[in-house]
Amino acid sequence: MKRSTEEYDVVVCGGGLAGFCAAVAAARHGASTCLIQNRPVFGGNSSSEIGVTPHGAAAFHAYARETGIISELLIEERSLNHAEVYENGWTNSVWDMVMYDMAVATDNLTVHLNTNVGDVIINGGERANGTAQAAESADLEFGYYHRTTLNEKPARLDAVIARVQNAELELTIEGKVFIDCTGDGLVADRAGCEWRMGSESRDEFDEPHAPDRASTDTMGSSIHLRACDVGRPAPYRAPGWAMHYDDASFFYEQGRVPKDVRGGFWWLEIGVPYHTIHDNETIRHELTRHALGVWEWIKNHDPIMKQRAANYALDWIGQVPGKRESRRIIGKYFVTEHDILNCTRFEDEVAFGGWFIDLHTPGGLLAETSEPASAEGAYDTFSEYAVKSYCGPYGLPLRCCMAKDVSNLMMAGRNVSATHAALGTIRVMATTALLGQACGTTAAYATNHGLGFDQIVTGRPIAEIKQALLRDGCFLPHEANADAADLARHATVSATSTAPMQGAGPDSVGAHEGLAIWRDQPQYVVETLAQRKAQLIAIGPEGIERVSVCLTNNADTEQEVEARLYAVDHIWDYRAEAGEPIAATTLTVPVGDKRWVDWELDLLADVQQIGRFLRIDLLKNDKLSWHVSGRIVPGHTGYYQIGENKMRRFGNGATLSYRVHPPQSPYQPDQVTTGVTRPHASTNLWRSDPGQMLPQSLDLTWPEPQAIGEVHLTFPGHLIREYHAYAPFYRDAQCPADYRIEAKIDGGWRTLVETIDNYQRHRIHRLASPVDTDTLRITVTRTHGDPAAAIYEVRCYT
């Protein structure tokens, strides 16, 4: 056995999306970083070995796509990949190579693939040998697996011991800060950290989703299969050792509906009675038996799918189980479901989430039903479970990623410090990727400044870490750009034109994020006013004289409907009663189809509110229909009521038909310096007039010349819906493709940057040397299809 020792500032164990983003972030911030991954590819559950497509907040909330490193990766993959993304099991190696390319191109980053971490060295001593101690000390005192800390006081992790597969090479990898992204919390376990595994009882934290009794139950693991159309009948017979299914109710009445003949069956899941760590190989074999049996059922017995599947042949079946849950390491903060539902505001907020509280039934295929939201009625958004599970977007604290029992250990992924119920939403990969980037940024900050974790989570250090995340393209629900070094914050911003916003109707056409397909989670798109519906309207400087809505009256007589107008806090303000209405009336709707009904408002202009959102609500009248617009007005989302004082996004972020008079101008040039890079409390977007041809320009002007050495641009696109919605070779229509950056020098314009065929939303341009100028101009000459130029943010640094 050959042995070698390596030393780094930051060591990341685990190369799933959380670990990958952690390592890239740490390296980009100047820390020498090592990423250790036990598989031949990065991505963890998202890799081509397992094929779970990354989910996140935008499945449920408009404009809630996760940004930062994860966004760079997903945008790149869609631009390069010929393959359609429809559900689990369809990931190919293009995704693996996108991640590998970024890893190779990242300075300060060393990667060890096919390398298993087996043990650790703590407190300057020998190997911790935590494995044996863990087996002896885990108990069921509280009903779930619980291991108290093995450390009398917080330990310090010095190194991990890893072996490279098929190489007879043992590595001792030393570091100043370690990040456990192994999923199972292997490093934290070996280092003696306290952990839990299983389900807390309702009594412990009074969580709405917690079971009455604590147990060792965890969500299960899955493998996926993929089938392809071979153009002729393709018979299939499962091997004798496979499971045999003959009961259609098991699938169609228990939440296991095979929606697509090609695969994507997330409910191919097994957990209880098996242990998701120790019985992983048994689970893999059992899942294989069941997967082949399911395919045999579809091909030969399924009354609905049999005919559809006639020409389909099994193309691929995964052999690496994708885990949903195992150990949860106890950190400096323990997130509960109450933090999720109440959107707790944390000083150390470093990430956000917004997937629903998705707790799969323990046992999976071996249980009576599948995951509750599916089993109770194909994701009925009005069901009791769906209403109580709809959450966020919510912030997550850095402290839930800091192990309480090891002073220099962080964790990101499904092993963070949270209850079983809270993990139901935190665990999805786009959310964990954000936690990973936050951990990597924090680890580099700690090593660069020589600070311990307790010195970081408050005051100036955490403020600087949050600002660094924003600067790197991330979004935080309760933070905006306050970077004193950003010169753009002090500039006067003007533009060649500004888009008027006058609404849209059912017959409107035009670009709306350029999406060619609509394949998210099932969404409510019913136009009938069977319950309250609502529509956002952004304010310009003009004042609002009149708002009109397009309704159909399906009755034989005139109908009345109550209308209310609210000033909402932000686009995810889901309160049905969003404070005291600023106006209310009863609208009379004549009989007929697509009738525009006016509401005279005479609201005065308020320059302090330009770009902010009002919300017009129509209350229930099931004889009326409020029509969906033919296009999406940027930032203007519709809503519908799902429960008591609780609204939800309408139809994948669609805009309901409305008009406003006079037309508003909420996309003012100075929206690029609000400090937020998506629609939130305001539009935060400059958009040129689509009626005027490109090129269109945005100018930043200062009273005195500034030394500009770096320009950061954030463009629109890739926000409104999650990754699944985007087509092969996708490049967002709103994103500037060709643009240039110019500076006014000695009375003339000098081109500093000329970019052709861009498709990324966040671009950083570092000049060879700073230039002194009092005016900087960004000119968009071509987009990927939208007639308007648009920018969310401009930053300038010396």
Short mmCIF file of N, CA and C in Angstrom, two decimals, residues 373-516:
data_model
loop_
_atom_site.label_atom_id
_atom_site.label_comp_id
_atom_site.label_asym_id
_atom_site.label_seq_id
_atom_site.Cartn_x
_atom_site.Cartn_y
_atom_site.Cartn_z
N ALA A 373 -48.79 13.09 -0.80
CA ALA A 373 -49.34 14.05 -1.76
C ALA A 373 -49.78 13.36 -3.04
N SER A 374 -49.10 12.30 -3.42
CA SER A 374 -49.49 11.54 -4.61
C SER A 374 -50.61 10.57 -4.28
N ALA A 375 -50.50 9.90 -3.13
CA ALA A 375 -51.46 8.86 -2.79
C ALA A 375 -52.86 9.41 -2.55
N GLU A 376 -52.98 10.63 -2.06
CA GLU A 376 -54.30 11.15 -1.71
C GLU A 376 -55.04 11.76 -2.89
N GLY A 377 -54.41 11.79 -4.07
CA GLY A 377 -55.17 12.31 -5.20
C GLY A 377 -54.36 13.05 -6.23
N ALA A 378 -53.26 12.48 -6.66
CA ALA A 378 -52.47 13.03 -7.77
C ALA A 378 -52.17 14.52 -7.57
N TYR A 379 -51.64 14.85 -6.41
CA TYR A 379 -51.18 16.21 -6.12
C TYR A 379 -52.33 17.23 -6.21
N ASP A 380 -53.44 16.91 -5.58
CA ASP A 380 -54.54 17.85 -5.45
C ASP A 380 -54.09 18.99 -4.56
N THR A 381 -53.98 20.20 -5.12
CA THR A 381 -53.41 21.31 -4.35
C THR A 381 -54.33 21.81 -3.26
N PHE A 382 -55.59 21.35 -3.24
CA PHE A 382 -56.53 21.78 -2.22
C PHE A 382 -56.65 20.78 -1.06
N SER A 383 -55.98 19.65 -1.15
CA SER A 383 -56.09 18.64 -0.10
C SER A 383 -55.45 19.16 1.19
N GLU A 384 -55.86 18.59 2.29
CA GLU A 384 -55.33 19.02 3.59
C GLU A 384 -53.81 18.87 3.64
N TYR A 385 -53.31 17.75 3.12
CA TYR A 385 -51.86 17.52 3.15
C TYR A 385 -51.13 18.53 2.27
N ALA A 386 -51.65 18.78 1.08
CA ALA A 386 -50.98 19.71 0.17
C ALA A 386 -50.95 21.12 0.75
N VAL A 387 -52.06 21.54 1.35
CA VAL A 387 -52.11 22.89 1.90
C VAL A 387 -51.12 23.06 3.04
N LYS A 388 -51.05 22.11 3.94
CA LYS A 388 -50.13 22.25 5.07
C LYS A 388 -48.67 22.02 4.66
N SER A 389 -48.46 21.42 3.48
CA SER A 389 -47.10 21.13 3.03
C SER A 389 -46.51 22.22 2.15
N TYR A 390 -47.35 23.13 1.65
CA TYR A 390 -46.88 24.21 0.78
C TYR A 390 -46.15 25.24 1.64
N CYS A 391 -44.91 25.50 1.33
CA CYS A 391 -44.09 26.33 2.22
C CYS A 391 -43.11 27.18 1.42
N GLY A 392 -42.63 28.23 2.10
CA GLY A 392 -41.56 29.03 1.55
C GLY A 392 -42.01 30.05 0.53
N PRO A 393 -41.00 30.61 -0.16
CA PRO A 393 -39.57 30.42 0.09
C PRO A 393 -39.13 30.92 1.46
N TYR A 394 -38.27 30.14 2.09
CA TYR A 394 -37.81 30.39 3.44
C TYR A 394 -36.28 30.45 3.45
N GLY A 395 -35.71 31.13 4.44
CA GLY A 395 -34.27 31.21 4.57
C GLY A 395 -33.73 30.11 5.47
N LEU A 396 -32.47 29.78 5.29
CA LEU A 396 -31.80 28.76 6.10
C LEU A 396 -30.54 29.36 6.72
N PRO A 397 -30.28 29.03 8.01
CA PRO A 397 -29.15 29.64 8.71
C PRO A 397 -27.85 28.87 8.51
N LEU A 398 -26.75 29.59 8.52
CA LEU A 398 -25.43 28.97 8.42
C LEU A 398 -25.19 28.00 9.57
N ARG A 399 -25.73 28.30 10.73
CA ARG A 399 -25.47 27.45 11.91
C ARG A 399 -25.98 26.03 11.75
N CYS A 400 -26.99 25.80 10.90
CA CYS A 400 -27.46 24.42 10.72
C CYS A 400 -26.46 23.60 9.92
N CYS A 401 -25.44 24.27 9.38
CA CYS A 401 -24.37 23.60 8.63
C CYS A 401 -23.08 23.50 9.42
N MET A 402 -23.10 23.88 10.71
CA MET A 402 -21.89 23.86 11.54
C MET A 402 -22.05 22.82 12.64
N ALA A 403 -21.22 21.80 12.61
CA ALA A 403 -21.29 20.75 13.63
C ALA A 403 -21.00 21.34 15.01
N LYS A 404 -21.81 21.00 16.00
CA LYS A 404 -21.59 21.56 17.33
C LYS A 404 -20.46 20.86 18.08
N ASP A 405 -20.07 19.65 17.62
CA ASP A 405 -19.11 18.86 18.39
C ASP A 405 -17.71 18.82 17.79
N VAL A 406 -17.51 19.44 16.63
CA VAL A 406 -16.19 19.53 16.02
C VAL A 406 -16.02 20.97 15.55
N SER A 407 -15.02 21.65 16.02
CA SER A 407 -14.92 23.10 15.87
C SER A 407 -14.66 23.57 14.45
N ASN A 408 -14.15 22.69 13.60
CA ASN A 408 -13.83 23.10 12.22
C ASN A 408 -14.50 22.22 11.18
N LEU A 409 -15.67 21.71 11.52
CA LEU A 409 -16.41 20.84 10.61
C LEU A 409 -17.77 21.44 10.27
N MET A 410 -18.04 21.51 8.96
CA MET A 410 -19.35 21.93 8.47
C MET A 410 -19.97 20.76 7.72
N MET A 411 -21.25 20.89 7.40
CA MET A 411 -21.92 19.86 6.60
C MET A 411 -22.94 20.53 5.69
N ALA A 412 -23.10 19.96 4.51
CA ALA A 412 -24.09 20.44 3.55
C ALA A 412 -24.66 19.24 2.82
N GLY A 413 -25.96 19.26 2.61
CA GLY A 413 -26.64 18.14 1.98
C GLY A 413 -27.75 17.64 2.87
N ARG A 414 -28.14 16.39 2.69
CA ARG A 414 -29.24 15.85 3.49
C ARG A 414 -28.85 15.58 4.93
N ASN A 415 -27.56 15.77 5.27
CA ASN A 415 -27.08 15.49 6.63
C ASN A 415 -27.03 16.73 7.50
N VAL A 416 -27.69 17.82 7.10
CA VAL A 416 -27.63 19.05 7.89
C VAL A 416 -28.47 18.90 9.16
N SER A 417 -28.33 19.88 10.03
CA SER A 417 -28.97 19.86 11.35
C SER A 417 -30.43 20.28 11.23
N ALA A 418 -31.31 19.30 11.12
CA ALA A 418 -32.74 19.57 10.94
C ALA A 418 -33.52 18.35 11.38
N THR A 419 -34.78 18.58 11.73
CA THR A 419 -35.65 17.45 12.06
C THR A 419 -36.01 16.68 10.79
N HIS A 420 -36.55 15.50 11.01
CA HIS A 420 -37.02 14.68 9.89
C HIS A 420 -38.07 15.45 9.08
N ALA A 421 -38.99 16.15 9.76
CA ALA A 421 -40.04 16.88 9.05
C ALA A 421 -39.46 18.02 8.23
N ALA A 422 -38.55 18.78 8.81
CA ALA A 422 -37.93 19.89 8.07
C ALA A 422 -37.11 19.38 6.90
N LEU A 423 -36.49 18.21 7.07
CA LEU A 423 -35.68 17.65 5.99
C LEU A 423 -36.52 17.35 4.75
N GLY A 424 -37.83 17.16 4.94
CA GLY A 424 -38.70 16.87 3.81
C GLY A 424 -38.64 17.91 2.72
N THR A 425 -38.32 19.16 3.07
CA THR A 425 -38.18 20.22 2.06
C THR A 425 -36.73 20.60 1.81
N ILE A 426 -35.90 20.55 2.86
CA ILE A 426 -34.50 20.98 2.70
C ILE A 426 -33.71 20.04 1.81
N ARG A 427 -34.08 18.76 1.78
CA ARG A 427 -33.24 17.71 1.20
C ARG A 427 -33.08 17.78 -0.31
N VAL A 428 -33.94 18.51 -1.04
CA VAL A 428 -33.85 18.48 -2.50
C VAL A 428 -32.56 19.16 -2.96
N MET A 429 -32.05 18.71 -4.09
CA MET A 429 -30.66 19.01 -4.44
C MET A 429 -30.36 20.47 -4.75
N ALA A 430 -31.30 21.19 -5.36
CA ALA A 430 -31.01 22.59 -5.65
C ALA A 430 -30.85 23.38 -4.34
N THR A 431 -31.64 23.01 -3.32
CA THR A 431 -31.50 23.66 -2.01
C THR A 431 -30.17 23.30 -1.37
N THR A 432 -29.80 22.02 -1.39
CA THR A 432 -28.54 21.62 -0.77
C THR A 432 -27.35 22.20 -1.52
N ALA A 433 -27.50 22.44 -2.83
CA ALA A 433 -26.41 23.08 -3.58
C ALA A 433 -26.15 24.49 -3.04
N LEU A 434 -27.23 25.21 -2.71
CA LEU A 434 -27.06 26.55 -2.13
C LEU A 434 -26.37 26.46 -0.78
N LEU A 435 -26.76 25.49 0.04
CA LEU A 435 -26.08 25.30 1.33
C LEU A 435 -24.61 24.98 1.11
N GLY A 436 -24.32 24.18 0.08
CA GLY A 436 -22.92 23.87 -0.21
C GLY A 436 -22.13 25.10 -0.58
N GLN A 437 -22.67 25.94 -1.46
CA GLN A 437 -21.96 27.16 -1.83
C GLN A 437 -21.74 28.06 -0.63
N ALA A 438 -22.74 28.13 0.25
CA ALA A 438 -22.59 28.94 1.47
C ALA A 438 -21.49 28.39 2.36
N CYS A 439 -21.42 27.07 2.49
CA CYS A 439 -20.37 26.46 3.32
C CYS A 439 -18.99 26.69 2.73
N GLY A 440 -18.86 26.52 1.42
CA GLY A 440 -17.57 26.75 0.80
C GLY A 440 -17.11 28.18 0.92
N THR A 441 -18.04 29.13 0.73
CA THR A 441 -17.71 30.54 0.88
C THR A 441 -17.29 30.85 2.31
N THR A 442 -18.01 30.27 3.27
CA THR A 442 -17.69 30.48 4.69
C THR A 442 -16.35 29.86 5.05
N ALA A 443 -16.10 28.67 4.56
CA ALA A 443 -14.83 28.00 4.87
C ALA A 443 -13.65 28.83 4.37
N ALA A 444 -13.76 29.36 3.16
CA ALA A 444 -12.68 30.20 2.63
C ALA A 444 -12.54 31.47 3.46
N TYR A 445 -13.65 32.06 3.85
CA TYR A 445 -13.61 33.28 4.69
C TYR A 445 -12.91 32.97 6.01
N ALA A 446 -13.23 31.83 6.61
CA ALA A 446 -12.63 31.47 7.90
C ALA A 446 -11.12 31.30 7.77
N THR A 447 -10.67 30.61 6.73
CA THR A 447 -9.23 30.38 6.56
C THR A 447 -8.51 31.67 6.15
N ASN A 448 -9.15 32.49 5.32
CA ASN A 448 -8.52 33.73 4.88
C ASN A 448 -8.36 34.74 6.01
N HIS A 449 -9.28 34.69 6.99
CA HIS A 449 -9.26 35.66 8.09
C HIS A 449 -8.81 35.07 9.41
N GLY A 450 -8.52 33.77 9.42
CA GLY A 450 -8.06 33.14 10.65
C GLY A 450 -9.10 33.15 11.76
N LEU A 451 -10.37 32.96 11.41
CA LEU A 451 -11.46 33.01 12.37
C LEU A 451 -12.07 31.64 12.60
N GLY A 452 -12.56 31.41 13.81
CA GLY A 452 -13.33 30.22 14.12
C GLY A 452 -14.79 30.43 13.81
N PHE A 453 -15.55 29.34 13.79
CA PHE A 453 -16.95 29.42 13.40
C PHE A 453 -17.77 30.31 14.32
N ASP A 454 -17.50 30.26 15.61
CA ASP A 454 -18.28 31.07 16.54
C ASP A 454 -18.07 32.56 16.30
N GLN A 455 -16.97 32.92 15.69
CA GLN A 455 -16.68 34.32 15.39
C GLN A 455 -17.32 34.78 14.08
N ILE A 456 -17.87 33.84 13.33
CA ILE A 456 -18.33 34.12 11.98
C ILE A 456 -19.82 34.36 11.89
N VAL A 457 -20.61 33.75 12.78
CA VAL A 457 -22.05 33.68 12.58
C VAL A 457 -22.80 34.94 13.01
N THR A 458 -22.10 35.97 13.40
CA THR A 458 -22.76 37.21 13.79
C THR A 458 -21.89 38.39 13.39
N GLY A 459 -22.48 39.58 13.42
CA GLY A 459 -21.72 40.81 13.20
C GLY A 459 -21.16 40.95 11.81
N ARG A 460 -20.00 41.60 11.74
CA ARG A 460 -19.41 41.91 10.45
C ARG A 460 -19.07 40.68 9.61
N PRO A 461 -18.52 39.60 10.21
CA PRO A 461 -18.17 38.44 9.36
C PRO A 461 -19.37 37.85 8.62
N ILE A 462 -20.49 37.63 9.30
CA ILE A 462 -21.62 37.02 8.60
C ILE A 462 -22.19 38.00 7.58
N ALA A 463 -22.14 39.29 7.88
CA ALA A 463 -22.59 40.28 6.90
C ALA A 463 -21.74 40.21 5.64
N GLU A 464 -20.43 40.08 5.79
CA GLU A 464 -19.55 40.00 4.62
C GLU A 464 -19.72 38.70 3.87
N ILE A 465 -20.00 37.61 4.58
CA ILE A 465 -20.24 36.33 3.91
C ILE A 465 -21.52 36.41 3.07
N LYS A 466 -22.56 36.99 3.62
CA LYS A 466 -23.81 37.13 2.86
C LYS A 466 -23.61 38.02 1.63
N GLN A 467 -22.86 39.10 1.81
CA GLN A 467 -22.60 39.97 0.67
C GLN A 467 -21.77 39.26 -0.39
N ALA A 468 -20.85 38.40 0.04
CA ALA A 468 -20.07 37.62 -0.92
C ALA A 468 -20.96 36.67 -1.71
N LEU A 469 -21.93 36.06 -1.06
CA LEU A 469 -22.85 35.16 -1.76
C LEU A 469 -23.67 35.93 -2.79
N LEU A 470 -24.17 37.09 -2.41
CA LEU A 470 -24.92 37.90 -3.36
C LEU A 470 -24.05 38.31 -4.54
N ARG A 471 -22.83 38.70 -4.24
CA ARG A 471 -21.90 39.12 -5.31
C ARG A 471 -21.61 37.97 -6.27
N ASP A 472 -21.66 36.74 -5.75
CA ASP A 472 -21.39 35.56 -6.58
C ASP A 472 -22.64 35.04 -7.28
N GLY A 473 -23.72 35.80 -7.23
CA GLY A 473 -24.91 35.45 -8.00
C GLY A 473 -26.01 34.77 -7.22
N CYS A 474 -25.83 34.55 -5.92
CA CYS A 474 -26.87 33.90 -5.13
C CYS A 474 -27.97 34.89 -4.77
N PHE A 475 -29.06 34.36 -4.27
CA PHE A 475 -30.19 35.17 -3.80
C PHE A 475 -30.49 34.79 -2.36
N LEU A 476 -30.77 35.78 -1.53
CA LEU A 476 -31.19 35.56 -0.15
C LEU A 476 -32.47 36.36 0.08
N PRO A 477 -33.51 35.73 0.62
CA PRO A 477 -34.81 36.40 0.71
C PRO A 477 -34.81 37.69 1.51
N HIS A 478 -33.92 37.81 2.48
CA HIS A 478 -33.95 38.98 3.37
C HIS A 478 -32.71 39.85 3.24
N GLU A 479 -31.98 39.71 2.14
CA GLU A 479 -30.76 40.48 1.97
C GLU A 479 -30.73 41.14 0.60
N ALA A 480 -30.09 42.29 0.53
CA ALA A 480 -29.87 42.99 -0.74
C ALA A 480 -28.42 43.46 -0.79
N ASN A 481 -27.96 43.80 -1.96
CA ASN A 481 -26.61 44.28 -2.13
C ASN A 481 -26.37 45.52 -1.28
N ALA A 482 -25.40 45.42 -0.37
CA ALA A 482 -24.98 46.56 0.44
C ALA A 482 -23.46 46.68 0.39
N ASP A 483 -22.87 46.20 -0.69
CA ASP A 483 -21.43 46.16 -0.85
C ASP A 483 -20.87 47.57 -1.04
N ALA A 484 -20.13 48.03 -0.04
CA ALA A 484 -19.58 49.40 -0.10
C ALA A 484 -18.61 49.57 -1.26
N ALA A 485 -18.04 48.49 -1.74
CA ALA A 485 -17.07 48.58 -2.84
C ALA A 485 -17.74 48.68 -4.21
N ASP A 486 -19.05 48.43 -4.27
CA ASP A 486 -19.76 48.46 -5.54
C ASP A 486 -20.02 49.91 -5.95
N LEU A 487 -19.32 50.37 -6.95
CA LEU A 487 -19.44 51.76 -7.41
C LEU A 487 -20.78 52.05 -8.08
N ALA A 488 -21.43 51.01 -8.62
CA ALA A 488 -22.70 51.21 -9.32
C ALA A 488 -23.78 51.71 -8.39
N ARG A 489 -23.68 51.41 -7.12
CA ARG A 489 -24.71 51.84 -6.15
C ARG A 489 -24.79 53.36 -6.04
N HIS A 490 -23.74 54.05 -6.46
CA HIS A 490 -23.70 55.51 -6.34
C HIS A 490 -23.84 56.21 -7.69
N ALA A 491 -24.17 55.42 -8.72
CA ALA A 491 -24.29 55.99 -10.07
C ALA A 491 -25.72 56.43 -10.34
N THR A 492 -25.86 57.34 -11.27
CA THR A 492 -27.17 57.68 -11.84
C THR A 492 -27.35 56.82 -13.08
N VAL A 493 -28.51 56.18 -13.20
CA VAL A 493 -28.71 55.22 -14.27
C VAL A 493 -29.77 55.74 -15.25
N SER A 494 -29.48 55.66 -16.52
CA SER A 494 -30.42 56.07 -17.56
C SER A 494 -30.37 55.04 -18.69
N ALA A 495 -31.34 55.13 -19.60
CA ALA A 495 -31.40 54.15 -20.68
C ALA A 495 -32.00 54.79 -21.92
N THR A 496 -31.78 54.12 -23.05
CA THR A 496 -32.30 54.62 -24.32
C THR A 496 -33.82 54.49 -24.39
N SER A 497 -34.40 53.53 -23.65
CA SER A 497 -35.86 53.40 -23.61
C SER A 497 -36.24 52.54 -22.40
N THR A 498 -37.51 52.58 -22.05
CA THR A 498 -38.04 51.78 -20.95
C THR A 498 -39.36 51.16 -21.39
N ALA A 499 -39.55 49.89 -21.08
CA ALA A 499 -40.75 49.18 -21.52
C ALA A 499 -41.99 49.69 -20.80
N PRO A 500 -43.04 50.02 -21.53
CA PRO A 500 -44.32 50.30 -20.88
C PRO A 500 -44.98 48.98 -20.48
N MET A 501 -45.66 49.00 -19.35
CA MET A 501 -46.39 47.81 -18.90
C MET A 501 -47.86 48.16 -18.85
N GLN A 502 -48.62 47.56 -19.74
CA GLN A 502 -50.05 47.85 -19.78
C GLN A 502 -50.90 46.61 -19.58
N GLY A 503 -50.23 45.46 -19.28
CA GLY A 503 -50.95 44.22 -19.04
C GLY A 503 -50.93 43.32 -20.25
N ALA A 504 -51.79 42.31 -20.23
CA ALA A 504 -51.86 41.34 -21.31
C ALA A 504 -53.21 40.64 -21.24
N GLY A 505 -53.68 40.19 -22.39
CA GLY A 505 -54.97 39.53 -22.46
C GLY A 505 -54.87 38.12 -22.97
N PRO A 506 -55.99 37.43 -23.06
CA PRO A 506 -55.96 36.02 -23.50
C PRO A 506 -55.45 35.85 -24.92
N ASP A 507 -55.52 36.90 -25.73
CA ASP A 507 -55.05 36.80 -27.11
C ASP A 507 -53.68 37.43 -27.31
N SER A 508 -53.03 37.83 -26.22
CA SER A 508 -51.71 38.43 -26.31
C SER A 508 -50.69 37.38 -26.75
N VAL A 509 -49.68 37.84 -27.47
CA VAL A 509 -48.58 36.97 -27.86
C VAL A 509 -47.29 37.69 -27.55
N GLY A 510 -46.21 36.94 -27.46
CA GLY A 510 -44.91 37.55 -27.21
C GLY A 510 -44.06 36.67 -26.33
N ALA A 511 -42.81 37.06 -26.18
CA ALA A 511 -41.85 36.24 -25.43
C ALA A 511 -42.24 36.21 -23.96
N HIS A 512 -42.13 35.05 -23.37
CA HIS A 512 -42.32 34.92 -21.94
C HIS A 512 -41.32 33.89 -21.41
N GLU A 513 -40.11 34.35 -21.22
CA GLU A 513 -39.00 33.50 -20.80
C GLU A 513 -38.59 32.52 -21.90
N GLY A 514 -39.23 32.56 -23.05
CA GLY A 514 -38.82 31.71 -24.15
C GLY A 514 -39.03 30.24 -23.94
N LEU A 515 -39.91 29.85 -23.03
CA LEU A 515 -40.07 28.43 -22.72
C LEU A 515 -40.89 27.74 -23.79
N ALA A 516 -40.33 26.67 -24.33
CA ALA A 516 -41.03 25.94 -25.38
C ALA A 516 -41.91 24.84 -24.80
#
